[in-house]
Amino acid sequence: MASSSSTPPVAPKPTVAPKPTAIVCVGMAGSGKTTFMQRINAHLHGQKEPPYVINLDPAVLNVPFESNIDIRDSVNYKEVMKQYNLGPNGGILTSLNLFATKVDQIVGLLDKRAAPEDGKKPIQNILVDTPGQIEVFVWSASGQILLESLASSFPTVIAYIIDTPRTASTSTFMSNMLYACSILYKTKLPMILVFNKADVKDPSFAKDWMTDYDAFSEALHADEASNAFGGVEGEGGGSGYMSSLLNSMSLMLEEFYTHLSVVGVSSMTGQGVDDFFSAVREKADEFNRDYLPELERKRAEREDVKRKTREKELEKMMKGMGMDSDKAGSSRDMVQDPTDNDDVEVPSDDEEDDYPDDDEMDREGLQARYEAAMEGNADSTMADASFAKFLHTQRQ
């Protein structure tokens, strides 16, 4: 009777859950940003996918949603203004600077919720609410630290909230587009233009202006004819200059429009929220396809800079010990591979006579100095592992 050989069952490979997408909501004061945050938060709860919410506005009194991380729990905005003798904007900026020192802890908390070990369902979305003073967040060092820290761990998307009724004229529309363009090239992150308050004003006109140059030109001529730019009728002057400027800007921004997703949303009625999250998924894929390789390249550059810095420090130490560059280079090789001690050839008694009897060249004493130096350098390397501290170092 032939014996049947049974192969052991192959264990299924563990599935790696996709990383949650961080949605950073920015927008000018009055654009309905906080109400938009409330709407998408409620939408995700209705889908049984509660998000992880972060509030970065230290001056807000009340928010209509629960925050998992709230800057107000860590920084007292009014006390910051009082102690540093600051105004409202300076107080917000300083509060963000203080909060940015905890960025490593924030990312650590997000990592735990993204891959929980207690059997809980991992989060799918991270919602970040920012101050209404948009320039305080986007153009500050602390804002860049927070954004780049998020982007280093999760796919990150910028949602730029626009007040649609106030963007009905060509001049205010172009102002919003220029602001969005500056944010896009400052953050270098995928962006979604969210035309809010669609229940008050249909944002289809804005989509036409972005995709059809002739439609924008017609609206521009209509504004010029109605003296919307403040020029003196019959004299050209300001009206003609403004029309020419906006016309040139529209031509320039055609390439910019191709990199954006545009959705119309009503934070009050919920109109367009499904379209918004479809755009978020597309931009998350774009992040992984286009932004992530650039991020990895920058990481490799930083590691190369650190390696070169360590080599320079070691070479300086060798020069201080009176060693030439060739011997310093061979010693560097020995330090970089401290675990390969078994492969080091021990010289024989005859070969030992070829080495000078100098205390500086004593191998054991030199090895001890190497280890002491590398221990100190390891401490500094661990300190430099903080992404926030690295960014501060880059700016200095």
XYZ file of C-alpha atoms in Angstrom:
396
model
C 0.000 0.000 0.000
C 1.517 3.264 -1.096
C 1.842 5.830 1.583
C 0.232 9.118 0.741
C 2.337 12.121 1.556
C 0.318 15.069 2.724
C 1.768 18.541 2.390
C 1.230 20.853 5.350
C -1.288 23.601 4.728
C 0.238 26.908 3.751
C -0.545 29.641 6.235
C -2.216 32.614 4.597
C -0.118 35.746 4.408
C -1.214 38.428 6.839
C -2.999 41.223 5.091
C -1.546 44.664 5.696
C -4.247 47.250 6.256
C -3.864 50.347 4.073
C -2.710 53.436 5.877
C -5.389 55.996 6.761
C -5.623 59.150 4.670
C -4.984 62.467 6.421
C -7.342 65.219 5.206
C -6.059 68.665 6.200
C -8.795 71.300 5.871
C -7.580 74.840 5.222
C -9.581 77.877 4.237
C -10.051 81.557 4.847
C -12.132 82.846 7.719
C -15.836 82.594 6.894
C -15.452 79.914 4.236
C -17.376 77.391 6.346
C -14.353 75.255 7.149
C -15.441 74.154 10.621
C -18.970 73.375 9.411
C -17.449 71.360 6.583
C -15.379 69.438 9.127
C -18.552 68.688 11.080
C -20.310 67.451 7.933
C -17.591 65.043 6.754
C -17.103 63.842 10.344
C -20.814 63.038 10.615
C -20.748 61.388 7.178
C -17.931 59.034 8.190
C -19.687 58.160 11.451
C -22.787 57.353 9.406
C -20.653 55.017 7.287
C -19.500 53.226 10.482
C -15.952 54.470 9.858
C -15.343 57.044 12.598
C -12.303 59.192 11.777
C -9.486 60.373 14.019
C -10.012 64.119 14.487
C -7.303 66.672 15.288
C -8.063 70.315 16.098
C -5.159 72.715 15.526
C -7.053 75.969 16.163
C -6.046 77.187 19.636
C -8.312 80.254 19.574
C -11.634 78.580 18.794
C -14.129 78.645 21.662
C -16.357 75.742 20.647
C -16.235 73.173 17.859
C -19.290 71.151 16.781
C -17.416 67.845 16.817
C -15.382 65.762 19.227
C -11.617 65.916 18.770
C -9.289 63.030 19.596
C -6.371 65.459 19.805
C -7.075 69.097 20.644
C -4.366 71.740 20.755
C -6.387 73.538 23.450
C -5.717 70.644 25.822
C -1.978 71.228 25.504
C -1.607 74.989 25.025
C -3.499 77.803 26.737
C -3.931 80.373 23.983
C -4.859 83.290 26.245
C -2.002 82.532 28.627
C 0.431 82.487 25.693
C -0.796 85.926 24.610
C -0.432 87.221 28.148
C 3.014 85.818 28.874
C 4.576 86.778 25.543
C 2.664 90.053 25.131
C 1.217 88.993 21.769
C -1.794 89.817 19.679
C -4.316 87.282 18.358
C -2.295 86.162 15.329
C 0.973 86.060 17.259
C -0.725 84.024 19.972
C -1.995 81.480 17.436
C 1.415 81.226 15.800
C 3.250 80.793 19.108
C 0.704 78.211 20.282
C 1.299 76.219 17.094
C 5.055 76.481 17.605
C 4.721 75.094 21.128
C 2.401 72.327 19.978
C 4.745 71.365 17.127
C 7.325 70.243 19.701
C 4.975 67.315 20.448
C 4.684 66.219 16.824
C 6.499 62.930 17.467
C 3.947 61.982 20.122
C 1.084 62.890 17.773
C 2.431 60.690 14.997
C 2.992 57.906 17.529
C -0.652 58.053 18.618
C -1.795 57.994 15.000
C 0.415 54.987 14.256
C -1.148 53.091 17.155
C -4.665 53.828 15.939
C -3.759 52.988 12.350
C -2.556 49.505 13.355
C -4.142 48.692 16.738
C -2.896 45.608 18.578
C -5.993 45.119 20.741
C -8.250 43.917 17.931
C -9.944 47.270 17.389
C -10.872 48.398 13.907
C -8.102 50.568 12.394
C -8.976 54.103 11.435
C -9.443 54.923 7.743
C -9.343 58.727 7.827
C -7.610 61.456 9.829
C -9.353 64.841 9.820
C -7.287 67.912 10.685
C -8.926 71.293 11.347
C -6.631 74.324 11.049
C -6.889 77.974 12.163
C -8.961 80.370 10.086
C -5.864 82.576 9.798
C -4.672 80.439 6.923
C -1.286 82.123 6.516
C -0.430 81.411 10.168
C -0.627 77.693 9.493
C 0.490 77.310 5.881
C 3.426 79.722 5.937
C 4.767 79.063 9.435
C 7.561 76.683 10.388
C 5.285 74.847 12.825
C 2.637 74.324 10.144
C 5.225 72.867 7.797
C 6.538 70.599 10.555
C 3.049 69.261 11.267
C 2.241 68.772 7.573
C 5.521 67.072 6.690
C 5.308 64.853 9.762
C 1.859 63.683 8.689
C 2.991 63.199 5.098
C 5.994 61.154 6.233
C 3.680 58.548 7.777
C 0.328 58.752 5.972
C -1.087 59.750 2.584
C -1.945 63.417 3.101
C -4.392 65.533 1.116
C -5.076 69.282 1.357
C -8.754 70.300 1.186
C -8.908 74.014 0.356
C -12.346 75.333 1.338
C -13.701 78.206 -0.796
C -16.701 80.430 -0.079
C -18.589 80.017 -3.375
C -20.974 83.019 -3.122
C -18.027 85.347 -2.493
C -16.147 83.930 -5.488
C -18.776 84.822 -8.073
C -16.785 87.725 -9.533
C -13.725 87.097 -11.698
C -11.423 89.133 -9.438
C -12.261 87.260 -6.204
C -12.204 83.956 -8.077
C -8.709 84.662 -9.376
C -7.575 85.719 -5.872
C -8.708 82.360 -4.492
C -6.994 80.497 -7.316
C -3.703 82.324 -6.699
C -3.933 81.535 -2.996
C -4.638 77.882 -3.765
C -1.694 77.847 -6.180
C 0.653 79.217 -3.515
C -0.542 76.609 -0.988
C -0.093 73.787 -3.503
C 3.490 74.711 -4.312
C 4.302 75.485 -0.674
C 3.069 72.172 0.722
C 3.710 70.070 -2.430
C 0.768 67.880 -1.448
C -2.254 66.760 -3.504
C -5.040 69.341 -3.281
C -8.819 69.338 -3.605
C -10.705 72.591 -4.213
C -13.920 72.409 -2.191
C -16.439 75.022 -3.322
C -18.540 75.219 -0.177
C -22.077 76.611 0.285
C -23.286 75.013 -2.947
C -26.828 75.308 -1.625
C -26.514 79.105 -1.798
C -24.583 79.433 -5.080
C -24.110 76.706 -7.694
C -20.334 76.293 -8.178
C -20.701 75.108 -11.783
C -19.598 78.557 -12.990
C -16.216 78.085 -11.261
C -15.693 74.694 -12.909
C -16.468 76.262 -16.292
C -13.966 79.071 -15.690
C -11.270 76.549 -14.814
C -11.840 74.307 -17.837
C -12.984 76.785 -20.491
C -10.855 79.857 -21.102
C -13.506 81.423 -23.339
C -16.097 81.190 -20.563
C -13.794 83.059 -18.189
C -13.023 85.675 -20.833
C -16.736 86.311 -21.386
C -17.300 86.744 -17.656
C -14.260 89.026 -17.503
C -15.622 91.250 -20.282
C -18.995 91.355 -18.519
C -17.364 92.519 -15.277
C -15.369 95.115 -17.187
C -18.480 96.406 -18.927
C -20.280 96.762 -15.593
C -17.321 98.714 -14.178
C -16.768 95.992 -11.537
C -13.042 96.799 -11.267
C -13.487 100.420 -10.250
C -12.074 102.036 -13.378
C -13.364 105.340 -14.732
C -15.759 104.710 -17.574
C -14.573 106.023 -20.888
C -10.968 106.466 -19.689
C -9.748 102.856 -19.544
C -7.122 103.070 -16.801
C -7.713 100.767 -13.851
C -10.495 98.795 -15.478
C -8.438 97.929 -18.562
C -5.362 97.099 -16.487
C -7.309 94.793 -14.163
C -8.946 92.997 -17.075
C -5.607 92.452 -18.800
C -4.024 91.186 -15.579
C -6.808 88.683 -14.858
C -6.751 87.527 -18.461
C -3.003 86.837 -18.274
C -3.376 85.041 -14.929
C -6.068 82.788 -16.339
C -3.735 81.706 -19.139
C -0.917 81.118 -16.673
C -3.034 78.978 -14.329
C -4.247 76.533 -16.980
C -1.445 74.118 -16.093
C -2.187 74.590 -12.394
C -5.840 73.622 -12.853
C -4.874 70.242 -14.295
C -3.380 69.156 -10.956
C -6.537 69.846 -8.954
C -9.747 68.048 -8.154
C -12.803 70.301 -7.911
C -15.979 69.423 -5.981
C -19.021 71.418 -4.976
C -20.211 70.768 -1.437
C -22.907 72.061 0.859
C -21.935 71.682 4.493
C -25.517 72.375 5.522
C -27.342 69.828 3.327
C -24.560 67.295 2.706
C -24.636 67.795 -1.058
C -21.462 66.603 -2.764
C -19.898 64.854 0.242
C -19.730 61.526 -1.607
C -17.990 63.278 -4.509
C -15.520 64.774 -2.054
C -14.492 61.396 -0.637
C -14.171 59.989 -4.158
C -11.745 62.826 -4.859
C -9.916 62.023 -1.602
C -9.348 58.433 -2.715
C -8.020 59.619 -6.069
C -5.647 62.077 -4.408
C -4.472 59.417 -1.945
C -3.513 57.245 -4.918
C -1.759 60.250 -6.457
C 0.142 60.750 -3.202
C 1.394 57.165 -3.218
C 2.266 57.354 -6.907
C 3.885 60.801 -7.176
C 4.609 62.286 -3.773
C 5.869 59.223 -1.903
C 8.856 58.557 -4.226
C 9.916 62.186 -3.804
C 9.613 61.801 -0.042
C 11.783 58.688 -0.110
C 14.353 60.543 -2.204
C 14.492 63.344 0.354
C 14.904 60.795 3.138
C 17.818 59.212 1.294
C 19.387 62.650 0.866
C 19.050 63.340 4.586
C 20.647 60.019 5.444
C 23.477 60.762 3.022
C 24.030 64.153 4.661
C 24.128 62.517 8.099
C 26.590 59.893 6.865
C 28.891 62.517 5.386
C 28.675 64.544 8.591
C 29.685 61.511 10.642
C 32.602 60.847 8.303
C 33.798 64.449 8.618
C 33.582 64.276 12.412
C 35.534 61.036 12.455
C 38.168 62.466 10.113
C 38.573 65.506 12.364
C 39.057 63.176 15.322
C 41.700 61.243 13.400
C 43.564 64.423 12.506
C 43.464 65.467 16.139
C 45.048 62.121 17.009
C 47.817 62.658 14.453
C 46.707 60.037 11.915
C 46.870 60.489 8.139
C 43.848 60.165 5.867
C 44.670 56.635 4.658
C 44.799 55.229 8.173
C 41.723 57.252 9.098
C 39.866 55.727 6.152
C 40.795 52.177 7.152
C 39.744 52.922 10.720
C 36.422 54.274 9.461
C 35.771 50.973 7.753
C 36.423 49.181 11.013
C 34.005 51.432 12.919
C 31.205 51.083 10.350
C 31.175 47.287 10.792
C 31.583 46.770 14.538
C 29.994 43.291 14.432
C 32.583 41.801 12.055
C 35.203 41.349 14.759
C 35.683 37.686 13.834
C 36.936 38.639 10.371
C 39.717 40.901 11.644
C 43.127 39.289 11.127
C 45.308 39.236 14.232
C 48.951 39.999 13.344
C 51.584 37.464 14.268
C 54.431 38.197 16.629
C 56.743 38.935 13.675
C 54.232 41.282 12.110
C 53.737 43.101 15.391
C 57.338 44.254 15.199
C 56.425 46.277 12.107
C 54.100 48.524 14.118
C 55.614 51.473 16.014
C 55.369 51.416 19.793
C 53.284 54.556 20.058
C 50.435 54.904 22.553
C 48.391 56.801 19.972
C 48.618 53.812 17.655
C 47.716 51.234 20.271
C 44.873 49.248 18.682
C 42.992 48.478 21.878
C 43.230 52.028 23.141
C 42.231 53.342 19.733
C 39.275 50.971 19.556
C 38.143 52.205 22.967
C 38.311 55.782 21.721
C 36.324 54.818 18.638
C 33.625 53.194 20.726
C 33.425 56.180 23.066
C 33.191 58.561 20.116
C 30.559 56.477 18.375
C 28.507 56.202 21.568
C 28.339 59.969 21.728
C 27.556 60.136 18.035
C 24.816 57.498 18.461
C 23.157 59.686 21.062
C 23.179 62.634 18.697
C 21.881 60.419 15.903
C 18.950 59.300 18.030
C 18.246 62.898 18.905
C 18.298 63.814 15.221
C 15.765 61.045 14.510
C 13.005 63.468 15.437
C 11.480 64.726 12.209
C 10.553 68.032 13.807
C 14.074 68.656 15.118
C 15.498 67.862 11.713
C 13.274 70.479 10.088
C 14.321 73.063 12.691
C 17.965 72.200 11.967
C 17.399 72.644 8.228
C 16.001 76.141 8.746
C 18.859 77.218 10.956
